[in-house]
């Protein structure tokens, strides 16, 4: 690697698709042999599907391997606490413990990592940071709490590996973080999309215009909003910086995709370290380029826990790497993670995706924060409303709310949305994984078909 290359791993990131596929098949064979030998749980699953490690000679053969779901992972954890029957190494060999963020109210997934895992975790983030233009001279601030949630931990090590100056921002108030970014002249800030906007709001209250500050790049992770164009545009305007998306998951410990500095409207999949399939979430059948579906991940890098055909519930749409002019052959998830399969709300027979609502709300720059509220009216009817904060007193709220309501209805087959202004700073604020949907319906999602008699 030379510092001039735009790629972290020039050979792999630009290799021909045939060569890449051959590499994936070889790594898949190694993964299956190792899981078969080290993890009786996986060995049983493979054997029951009639799969032996040497019986898969193409990517198509992958389809013979059963999917693994989060529910199965959790059942394993409950049956064999605390980690489940999935560890491929003795617990003594671990150097780190972490958890899913647990914002969904479900029990968290607990994982262990080895030293080698952490080298790999950092390496994956290096693809992303380097690809978005981060270089050794950069000073990188992490607006991150450094807790048991894996979050930006790997990115922290990636920046050390690249040779950046790392500025850890744990245990700080938002105001302290804004001050630190300016004092230390951070050139890169890592944050969730929601919290990037939160810091910009706080800076405004402090009388600071971040757009005139030192930050050149904001690297986003943790929420699908990093690839919603209107949200990203807002972050870029408020920070006067380029905003790039990444996405990962606790089950992997790191990212599996990143936006390159050409910003093709999506994120490249790190395909020399993962196989990413897209399936119809109902039938489990593969879908092609350009069709939405659920991503299924197989990871070659995780040393403590083999991840084989894991159903993520993330909604994606894959397009060829050639859609981007950067020269990478790695395929792209257009629009990043488009939400979760389970996110969809059925309201009076119409599908509502929170991401689609956010994409519309973010077009209204006067709105600082919002919440989607679902409730049951008159004991029978589903209603949906969007609560908004409009802190700028010079903005007339009523026409804005009416216009937003109309735009939302137009995008949802005429479904009526209430839009209400609420007092400033009354809606919840988030540092991690914003949860802007409050579903208080008495029978969730079930009333669409049962209109008033
Ligand atoms: Zn690219």
Short mmCIF file of C-alpha atoms and ligand atoms in Angstrom, two decimals:
data_model
loop_
_atom_site.label_atom_id
_atom_site.label_comp_id
_atom_site.label_asym_id
_atom_site.label_seq_id
_atom_site.Cartn_x
_atom_site.Cartn_y
_atom_site.Cartn_z
CA UNK A 1 0.00 0.00 0.00
CA UNK A 2 1.27 3.42 -0.87
CA UNK A 3 -0.16 6.55 0.66
CA UNK A 4 -1.09 7.68 -2.84
CA UNK A 5 -3.51 4.83 -3.46
CA UNK A 6 -7.19 5.64 -3.01
CA UNK A 7 -7.68 2.03 -1.87
CA UNK A 8 -6.75 0.43 1.43
CA UNK A 9 -6.26 -2.93 -0.26
CA UNK A 10 -5.62 -2.03 -3.93
CA UNK A 11 -5.33 -5.60 -5.17
CA UNK A 12 -8.53 -6.91 -3.63
CA UNK A 13 -10.65 -3.79 -4.06
CA UNK A 14 -10.07 -3.74 -7.81
CA UNK A 15 -9.83 -7.42 -8.70
CA UNK A 16 -12.04 -8.80 -11.48
CA UNK A 17 -15.36 -10.31 -10.44
CA UNK A 18 -14.30 -13.83 -11.51
CA UNK A 19 -11.14 -13.63 -9.46
CA UNK A 20 -13.07 -12.19 -6.52
CA UNK A 21 -15.60 -14.99 -6.69
CA UNK A 22 -12.81 -17.60 -6.75
CA UNK A 23 -11.34 -15.96 -3.65
CA UNK A 24 -14.72 -16.08 -1.91
CA UNK A 25 -15.24 -19.75 -2.75
CA UNK A 26 -11.79 -20.61 -1.40
CA UNK A 27 -12.40 -18.66 1.81
CA UNK A 28 -15.85 -20.23 2.17
CA UNK A 29 -14.30 -23.70 2.05
CA UNK A 30 -11.85 -22.72 4.78
CA UNK A 31 -14.66 -21.23 6.89
CA UNK A 32 -16.80 -24.34 6.62
CA UNK A 33 -13.90 -26.71 7.43
CA UNK A 34 -13.01 -24.68 10.45
CA UNK A 35 -16.60 -24.30 11.74
CA UNK A 36 -17.19 -28.00 11.14
CA UNK A 37 -14.09 -28.93 13.13
CA UNK A 38 -14.42 -26.39 15.95
CA UNK A 39 -18.12 -25.94 16.60
CA UNK A 40 -20.28 -29.08 17.02
CA UNK A 41 -23.38 -26.89 16.70
CA UNK A 42 -22.39 -25.82 13.18
CA UNK A 43 -21.16 -29.28 12.33
CA UNK A 44 -24.62 -30.71 13.13
CA UNK A 45 -26.37 -27.98 11.12
CA UNK A 46 -24.17 -28.58 8.09
CA UNK A 47 -24.47 -32.36 8.26
CA UNK A 48 -28.24 -32.25 8.67
CA UNK A 49 -28.38 -30.26 5.42
CA UNK A 50 -26.12 -32.82 3.75
CA UNK A 51 -23.26 -30.35 3.42
CA UNK A 52 -19.62 -31.28 3.96
CA UNK A 53 -16.97 -28.56 3.81
CA UNK A 54 -15.45 -29.93 0.61
CA UNK A 55 -18.80 -30.35 -1.14
CA UNK A 56 -19.21 -26.67 -1.99
CA UNK A 57 -17.26 -25.63 -5.05
CA UNK A 58 -19.14 -22.51 -6.16
CA UNK A 59 -21.07 -19.61 -4.67
CA UNK A 60 -24.24 -21.26 -5.87
CA UNK A 61 -23.51 -24.15 -3.50
CA UNK A 62 -23.88 -21.72 -0.61
CA UNK A 63 -27.65 -22.06 -1.02
CA UNK A 64 -27.50 -25.58 0.40
CA UNK A 65 -26.42 -24.24 3.78
CA UNK A 66 -29.31 -23.44 6.15
CA UNK A 67 -29.87 -19.81 7.19
CA UNK A 68 -29.18 -18.85 10.76
CA UNK A 69 -31.52 -16.39 12.49
CA UNK A 70 -31.19 -14.10 15.46
CA UNK A 71 -33.87 -16.18 17.22
CA UNK A 72 -31.76 -19.30 16.87
CA UNK A 73 -28.74 -17.40 18.17
CA UNK A 74 -30.78 -16.25 21.19
CA UNK A 75 -32.19 -19.72 21.85
CA UNK A 76 -28.61 -21.03 21.83
CA UNK A 77 -27.63 -18.35 24.31
CA UNK A 78 -30.49 -19.27 26.64
CA UNK A 79 -29.79 -23.00 26.36
CA UNK A 80 -26.03 -22.59 26.86
CA UNK A 81 -25.50 -19.32 28.71
CA UNK A 82 -23.88 -16.94 28.44
CA UNK A 83 -22.68 -17.21 24.82
CA UNK A 84 -24.50 -20.16 23.31
CA UNK A 85 -22.98 -23.18 21.57
CA UNK A 86 -21.35 -21.08 18.86
CA UNK A 87 -17.84 -20.34 20.12
CA UNK A 88 -15.01 -21.69 17.98
CA UNK A 89 -12.31 -21.09 20.62
CA UNK A 90 -12.03 -21.59 24.40
CA UNK A 91 -13.35 -18.66 26.43
CA UNK A 92 -9.88 -18.22 27.97
CA UNK A 93 -8.57 -17.12 24.59
CA UNK A 94 -10.87 -14.09 24.47
CA UNK A 95 -9.65 -10.56 25.04
CA UNK A 96 -12.92 -8.63 24.75
CA UNK A 97 -16.60 -8.95 25.53
CA UNK A 98 -19.34 -6.89 23.94
CA UNK A 99 -23.09 -6.74 23.41
CA UNK A 100 -25.72 -5.60 20.97
CA UNK A 101 -27.07 -2.18 21.91
CA UNK A 102 -30.35 -3.71 23.06
CA UNK A 103 -32.50 -0.72 22.09
CA UNK A 104 -35.20 -3.00 20.71
CA UNK A 105 -36.02 -4.27 24.21
CA UNK A 106 -34.85 -7.75 23.29
CA UNK A 107 -32.16 -9.58 25.26
CA UNK A 108 -28.73 -8.61 23.91
CA UNK A 109 -26.46 -10.91 21.94
CA UNK A 110 -23.24 -11.47 23.86
CA UNK A 111 -20.01 -12.02 21.98
CA UNK A 112 -16.33 -12.64 22.64
CA UNK A 113 -13.37 -11.71 20.48
CA UNK A 114 -9.76 -12.77 20.23
CA UNK A 115 -6.72 -10.61 19.56
CA UNK A 116 -6.86 -11.71 15.93
CA UNK A 117 -10.53 -10.72 15.73
CA UNK A 118 -9.67 -7.20 16.78
CA UNK A 119 -6.99 -6.92 14.13
CA UNK A 120 -9.57 -7.94 11.57
CA UNK A 121 -12.29 -5.68 13.03
CA UNK A 122 -9.94 -2.70 12.68
CA UNK A 123 -8.88 -3.80 9.20
CA UNK A 124 -12.51 -3.68 8.01
CA UNK A 125 -12.89 -0.13 9.26
CA UNK A 126 -9.60 0.76 7.53
CA UNK A 127 -11.18 -0.10 4.16
CA UNK A 128 -13.93 2.40 4.93
CA UNK A 129 -11.93 5.24 6.47
CA UNK A 130 -9.19 5.09 3.87
CA UNK A 131 -11.75 4.78 1.09
CA UNK A 132 -13.49 7.93 2.30
CA UNK A 133 -10.22 9.84 2.29
CA UNK A 134 -8.99 9.64 5.90
CA UNK A 135 -5.18 9.84 6.03
CA UNK A 136 -2.44 9.68 8.70
CA UNK A 137 -2.41 13.48 9.18
CA UNK A 138 -6.08 13.50 10.22
CA UNK A 139 -7.26 14.14 13.76
CA UNK A 140 -10.32 11.97 14.41
CA UNK A 141 -12.85 12.69 17.13
CA UNK A 142 -15.15 9.89 18.30
CA UNK A 143 -18.53 11.06 19.61
CA UNK A 144 -19.01 7.67 21.18
CA UNK A 145 -19.49 6.40 24.73
CA UNK A 146 -16.96 3.50 24.64
CA UNK A 147 -19.25 1.08 26.49
CA UNK A 148 -20.14 -2.57 25.97
CA UNK A 149 -21.81 -1.74 22.65
CA UNK A 150 -19.20 -2.36 19.96
CA UNK A 151 -20.13 0.75 17.91
CA UNK A 152 -17.06 2.74 16.90
CA UNK A 153 -14.54 0.70 18.95
CA UNK A 154 -13.15 -0.91 15.81
CA UNK A 155 -13.00 2.43 14.04
CA UNK A 156 -10.91 3.78 16.91
CA UNK A 157 -8.31 1.06 16.33
CA UNK A 158 -8.53 1.52 12.56
CA UNK A 159 -7.54 5.16 12.95
CA UNK A 160 -4.55 4.18 15.09
CA UNK A 161 -3.62 1.65 12.42
CA UNK A 162 -3.83 4.30 9.68
CA UNK A 163 -1.75 6.61 11.85
CA UNK A 164 -4.31 9.30 12.65
CA UNK A 165 -4.45 11.14 15.95
CA UNK A 166 -7.38 9.61 17.83
CA UNK A 167 -9.48 11.86 20.07
CA UNK A 168 -11.74 9.66 22.23
CA UNK A 169 -14.97 11.44 23.15
CA UNK A 170 -16.48 9.12 25.77
CA UNK A 171 -18.07 10.41 28.97
CA UNK A 172 -18.63 13.94 27.69
CA UNK A 173 -21.65 16.17 27.35
CA UNK A 174 -22.60 17.33 23.88
CA UNK A 175 -21.27 20.80 24.69
CA UNK A 176 -17.93 19.36 25.83
CA UNK A 177 -17.72 17.36 22.63
CA UNK A 178 -18.31 20.42 20.46
CA UNK A 179 -15.63 22.30 22.39
CA UNK A 180 -13.19 19.42 22.12
CA UNK A 181 -13.69 19.14 18.35
CA UNK A 182 -12.83 22.84 17.98
CA UNK A 183 -10.02 22.93 20.56
CA UNK A 184 -8.26 19.93 19.08
CA UNK A 185 -9.01 21.01 15.49
CA UNK A 186 -10.52 17.62 14.65
CA UNK A 187 -10.62 17.06 10.89
CA UNK A 188 -12.83 13.96 11.08
CA UNK A 189 -15.79 13.31 13.39
CA UNK A 190 -17.39 9.88 13.89
CA UNK A 191 -20.98 9.79 15.03
CA UNK A 192 -24.45 8.43 14.38
CA UNK A 193 -26.42 10.59 11.90
CA UNK A 194 -28.84 11.62 14.64
CA UNK A 195 -26.09 12.66 16.99
CA UNK A 196 -24.23 14.55 14.26
CA UNK A 197 -27.34 16.72 13.91
CA UNK A 198 -27.62 16.97 17.70
CA UNK A 199 -24.05 18.28 17.99
CA UNK A 200 -24.77 20.83 15.27
CA UNK A 201 -27.88 22.01 17.17
CA UNK A 202 -25.87 22.31 20.37
CA UNK A 203 -23.16 24.27 18.55
CA UNK A 204 -25.78 26.72 17.26
CA UNK A 205 -27.06 27.23 20.81
CA UNK A 206 -23.46 27.93 21.83
CA UNK A 207 -23.22 30.51 19.05
CA UNK A 208 -20.79 28.40 17.04
CA UNK A 209 -21.02 27.79 13.32
CA UNK A 210 -19.50 24.36 12.76
CA UNK A 211 -19.46 24.90 9.01
CA UNK A 212 -16.65 27.40 9.50
CA UNK A 213 -14.67 24.95 11.67
CA UNK A 214 -11.89 22.42 11.09
CA UNK A 215 -14.00 19.33 10.33
CA UNK A 216 -13.69 18.06 6.76
CA UNK A 217 -15.35 14.66 7.07
CA UNK A 218 -18.14 13.22 9.20
CA UNK A 219 -18.18 9.43 9.23
CA UNK A 220 -21.57 8.00 10.07
CA UNK A 221 -22.61 4.64 11.42
CA UNK A 222 -25.18 2.97 13.63
CA UNK A 223 -28.40 4.04 11.89
CA UNK A 224 -29.76 3.65 8.36
CA UNK A 225 -30.17 7.44 8.09
CA UNK A 226 -26.51 7.84 7.05
CA UNK A 227 -27.61 7.06 3.52
CA UNK A 228 -30.87 9.03 3.43
CA UNK A 229 -29.94 11.84 1.00
CA UNK A 230 -31.88 14.59 2.82
CA UNK A 231 -30.42 13.66 6.21
CA UNK A 232 -26.92 13.47 4.80
CA UNK A 233 -27.32 16.82 3.03
CA UNK A 234 -28.43 18.41 6.29
CA UNK A 235 -25.38 17.02 8.11
CA UNK A 236 -23.07 18.19 5.32
CA UNK A 237 -24.53 21.70 5.39
CA UNK A 238 -24.46 22.03 9.15
CA UNK A 239 -20.91 20.72 9.48
CA UNK A 240 -19.50 22.18 6.26
CA UNK A 241 -18.02 18.72 5.70
CA UNK A 242 -18.48 15.64 3.57
CA UNK A 243 -20.57 12.95 5.25
CA UNK A 244 -19.89 9.30 4.48
CA UNK A 245 -21.90 6.29 5.55
CA UNK A 246 -20.73 2.95 6.95
CA UNK A 247 -22.72 0.04 8.34
CA UNK A 248 -21.90 -2.90 10.53
CA UNK A 249 -23.43 -5.12 13.17
CA UNK A 250 -22.53 -6.58 16.56
CA UNK A 251 -22.78 -10.12 15.23
CA UNK A 252 -19.79 -9.27 13.02
CA UNK A 253 -18.10 -6.86 15.43
CA UNK A 254 -17.34 -4.45 12.61
CA UNK A 255 -18.54 -2.94 9.34
CA UNK A 256 -19.26 -4.84 6.17
CA UNK A 257 -19.77 -1.82 3.88
CA UNK A 258 -18.59 1.74 3.40
CA UNK A 259 -19.18 4.72 1.19
CA UNK A 260 -16.16 5.65 -0.94
CA UNK A 261 -15.20 9.27 -1.62
CA UNK A 262 -16.95 9.16 -5.01
CA UNK A 263 -20.21 8.85 -3.07
CA UNK A 264 -22.24 6.84 -5.56
CA UNK A 265 -25.40 7.00 -3.43
CA UNK A 266 -24.61 3.78 -1.66
CA UNK A 267 -21.93 1.76 0.10
CA UNK A 268 -19.44 -0.77 -1.28
CA UNK A 269 -19.60 -4.24 0.29
CA UNK A 270 -16.19 -5.48 1.49
CA UNK A 271 -16.50 -8.56 -0.63
CA UNK A 272 -13.08 -10.07 -0.07
CA UNK A 273 -14.13 -10.54 3.58
CA UNK A 274 -17.84 -11.24 3.25
CA UNK A 275 -20.39 -12.90 1.06
CA UNK A 276 -23.52 -10.79 1.07
CA UNK A 277 -26.67 -12.38 -0.36
CA UNK A 278 -30.00 -10.62 -0.83
CA UNK A 279 -33.16 -12.68 -0.42
CA UNK A 280 -36.91 -12.28 -0.43
CA UNK A 281 -37.65 -12.15 3.32
CA UNK A 282 -40.79 -14.26 2.91
CA UNK A 283 -39.68 -16.98 0.50
CA UNK A 284 -35.95 -17.03 1.30
CA UNK A 285 -35.21 -17.08 -2.45
CA UNK A 286 -32.37 -14.97 -3.87
CA UNK A 287 -33.31 -11.70 -5.56
CA UNK A 288 -31.26 -10.04 -8.29
CA UNK A 289 -29.51 -6.70 -8.71
CA UNK A 290 -31.90 -3.80 -8.34
CA UNK A 291 -34.49 -5.69 -6.31
CA UNK A 292 -35.06 -4.95 -2.63
CA UNK A 293 -34.61 -7.74 -0.11
CA UNK A 294 -33.08 -8.87 3.16
CA UNK A 295 -29.31 -9.13 3.46
CA UNK A 296 -27.77 -12.41 4.52
CA UNK A 297 -24.15 -12.31 5.62
CA UNK A 298 -21.34 -14.84 5.68
CA UNK A 299 -18.18 -13.54 7.31
CA UNK A 300 -14.68 -14.83 6.72
CA UNK A 301 -12.99 -12.76 9.37
CA UNK A 302 -14.60 -13.43 12.70
CA UNK A 303 -12.33 -15.82 14.59
CA UNK A 304 -14.26 -16.53 17.76
CA UNK A 305 -17.72 -16.91 16.24
CA UNK A 306 -18.31 -18.26 12.73
CA UNK A 307 -21.07 -16.29 10.98
CA UNK A 308 -22.55 -18.37 8.18
CA UNK A 309 -25.63 -17.30 6.18
CA UNK A 310 -26.90 -15.13 8.99
CA UNK A 311 -30.22 -13.40 8.29
CA UNK A 312 -29.80 -9.78 9.30
CA UNK A 313 -33.35 -8.38 8.79
CA UNK A 314 -31.68 -5.38 7.11
CA UNK A 315 -33.41 -4.19 3.94
CA UNK A 316 -31.05 -3.53 1.03
CA UNK A 317 -30.89 -3.19 -2.76
CA UNK A 318 -27.72 -4.40 -4.43
CA UNK A 319 -26.26 -2.89 -7.61
CA UNK A 320 -22.99 -3.72 -9.42
CA UNK A 321 -19.76 -2.06 -8.29
CA UNK A 322 -19.38 -0.69 -11.80
CA UNK A 323 -22.12 1.84 -10.93
CA UNK A 324 -19.40 3.78 -9.10
CA UNK A 325 -16.52 5.46 -10.90
CA UNK A 326 -13.96 4.83 -8.14
CA UNK A 327 -12.60 1.67 -9.74
CA UNK A 328 -13.65 -0.71 -7.00
CA UNK A 329 -15.23 -3.93 -8.20
CA UNK A 330 -17.03 -4.45 -4.90
CA UNK A 331 -20.81 -4.39 -5.31
CA UNK A 332 -22.84 -1.58 -3.78
CA UNK A 333 -25.86 -1.43 -1.52
CA UNK A 334 -27.67 1.45 -3.16
CA UNK A 335 -29.08 3.75 -0.48
CA UNK A 336 -27.13 1.88 2.21
CA UNK A 337 -29.24 -0.01 4.74
CA UNK A 338 -32.79 0.94 3.77
CA UNK A 339 -34.31 0.00 7.09
CA UNK A 340 -35.27 -3.20 8.82
CA UNK A 341 -37.60 -5.86 7.50
CA UNK A 342 -39.51 -5.54 10.78
CA UNK A 343 -39.72 -1.74 10.65
CA UNK A 344 -42.69 -1.63 8.35
CA UNK A 345 -45.92 -0.40 9.90
CA UNK A 346 -49.29 -1.24 8.45
CA UNK A 347 -51.66 1.71 8.91
CA UNK A 348 -55.19 1.40 7.56
CA UNK A 349 -53.94 -0.95 4.87
CA UNK A 350 -50.98 1.20 3.79
CA UNK A 351 -47.34 0.27 4.37
CA UNK A 352 -45.34 2.95 6.17
CA UNK A 353 -41.56 2.73 6.45
CA UNK A 354 -39.99 5.04 9.07
CA UNK A 355 -37.05 5.65 6.74
CA UNK A 356 -39.35 6.96 4.02
CA UNK A 357 -41.00 9.29 6.54
CA UNK A 358 -37.60 10.54 7.71
CA UNK A 359 -36.50 11.15 4.12
CA UNK A 360 -39.48 13.50 3.72
CA UNK A 361 -39.26 15.20 7.13
CA UNK A 362 -35.56 16.00 6.60
CA UNK A 363 -36.45 18.04 3.53
CA UNK A 364 -37.86 20.61 5.99
CA UNK A 365 -34.77 22.22 7.45
CA UNK A 366 -36.72 24.13 10.11
CA UNK A 367 -37.57 20.83 11.81
CA UNK A 368 -34.97 19.98 14.42
CA UNK A 369 -36.38 16.72 15.78
CA UNK A 370 -39.40 14.56 15.10
CA UNK A 371 -41.30 11.49 16.22
CA UNK A 372 -43.70 9.16 14.41
CA UNK A 373 -46.62 8.37 16.70
CA UNK A 374 -49.15 5.62 16.03
CA UNK A 375 -52.24 5.27 18.17
CA UNK A 376 -55.75 3.89 18.21
CA UNK A 377 -58.54 6.45 17.88
CA UNK A 378 -62.10 5.82 19.07
CA UNK A 379 -61.05 2.37 20.18
CA UNK A 380 -60.97 1.14 16.61
CA UNK A 381 -59.10 3.26 14.07
CA UNK A 382 -55.35 3.36 13.43
CA UNK A 383 -53.97 6.88 13.31
CA UNK A 384 -50.50 8.12 12.46
CA UNK A 385 -49.09 11.51 13.32
CA UNK A 386 -45.69 13.14 13.10
CA UNK A 387 -44.67 15.36 16.02
CA UNK A 388 -42.15 18.04 15.09
CA UNK A 389 -40.00 20.58 16.88
CA UNK A 390 -39.55 23.90 15.06
CA UNK A 391 -37.27 25.98 17.30
CA UNK A 392 -36.89 28.99 14.99
CA UNK A 393 -39.64 31.38 16.11
CA UNK A 394 -39.54 33.23 12.79
CA UNK A 395 -40.80 30.13 10.96
CA UNK A 396 -44.57 29.90 10.61
CA UNK A 397 -45.42 26.46 11.90
CA UNK A 398 -48.92 25.98 10.57
CA UNK A 399 -48.25 26.21 6.82
CA UNK A 400 -45.14 24.06 7.29
CA UNK A 401 -47.12 21.36 9.13
CA UNK A 402 -49.89 21.43 6.51
CA UNK A 403 -47.39 21.13 3.69
CA UNK A 404 -45.58 18.26 5.40
CA UNK A 405 -48.89 16.45 6.01
CA UNK A 406 -49.77 16.76 2.35
CA UNK A 407 -46.36 15.54 1.17
CA UNK A 408 -46.53 12.55 3.52
CA UNK A 409 -50.04 11.66 2.32
CA UNK A 410 -48.99 11.98 -1.35
CA UNK A 411 -46.14 9.54 -0.73
CA UNK A 412 -48.43 7.04 1.04
CA UNK A 413 -51.39 6.44 -1.23
CA UNK A 414 -53.28 9.33 0.33
CA UNK A 415 -52.97 8.00 3.90
CA UNK A 416 -53.83 10.86 6.29
CA UNK A 417 -50.96 11.94 8.55
CA UNK A 418 -51.48 14.33 11.42
CA UNK A 419 -48.56 16.76 11.81
CA UNK A 420 -48.26 18.61 15.12
CA UNK A 421 -45.75 21.12 16.41
CA UNK A 422 -44.60 20.30 19.94
CA UNK A 423 -42.58 22.40 22.38
CA UNK A 424 -38.81 22.60 21.86
CA UNK A 425 -36.65 19.93 23.48
CA UNK A 426 -39.64 17.73 24.40
CA UNK A 427 -38.95 14.86 22.00
CA UNK A 428 -36.31 12.31 22.94
CA UNK A 429 -32.70 12.89 21.84
CA UNK A 430 -30.38 10.03 20.98
CA UNK A 431 -26.66 9.40 20.93
CA UNK A 432 -27.06 5.86 19.59
CA UNK A 433 -29.66 4.19 17.43
CA UNK A 434 -32.42 6.74 17.39
CA UNK A 435 -35.87 5.28 17.96
CA UNK A 436 -38.34 7.75 16.53
CA UNK A 437 -41.36 5.49 16.23
CA UNK A 438 -43.78 5.34 19.13
CA UNK A 439 -46.41 2.70 18.45
CA UNK A 440 -49.17 2.92 21.03
CA UNK A 441 -51.86 1.13 19.10
CA UNK A 442 -54.02 -1.30 21.05
CA UNK A 443 -53.71 -3.97 18.36
CA UNK A 444 -50.52 -3.26 16.50
CA UNK A 445 -50.75 -3.44 12.75
CA UNK A 446 -53.87 -5.54 12.82
CA UNK A 447 -56.53 -2.98 12.17
CA UNK A 448 -55.81 -2.25 8.56
CA UNK A 449 -58.29 -4.85 7.35
CA UNK A 450 -60.91 -4.13 9.97
CA UNK A 451 -62.39 -0.81 8.89
CA UNK A 452 -65.35 0.66 10.74
CA UNK A 453 -68.46 -1.44 10.24
ZN1 LIG B 1 -16.82 3.76 -5.18
#
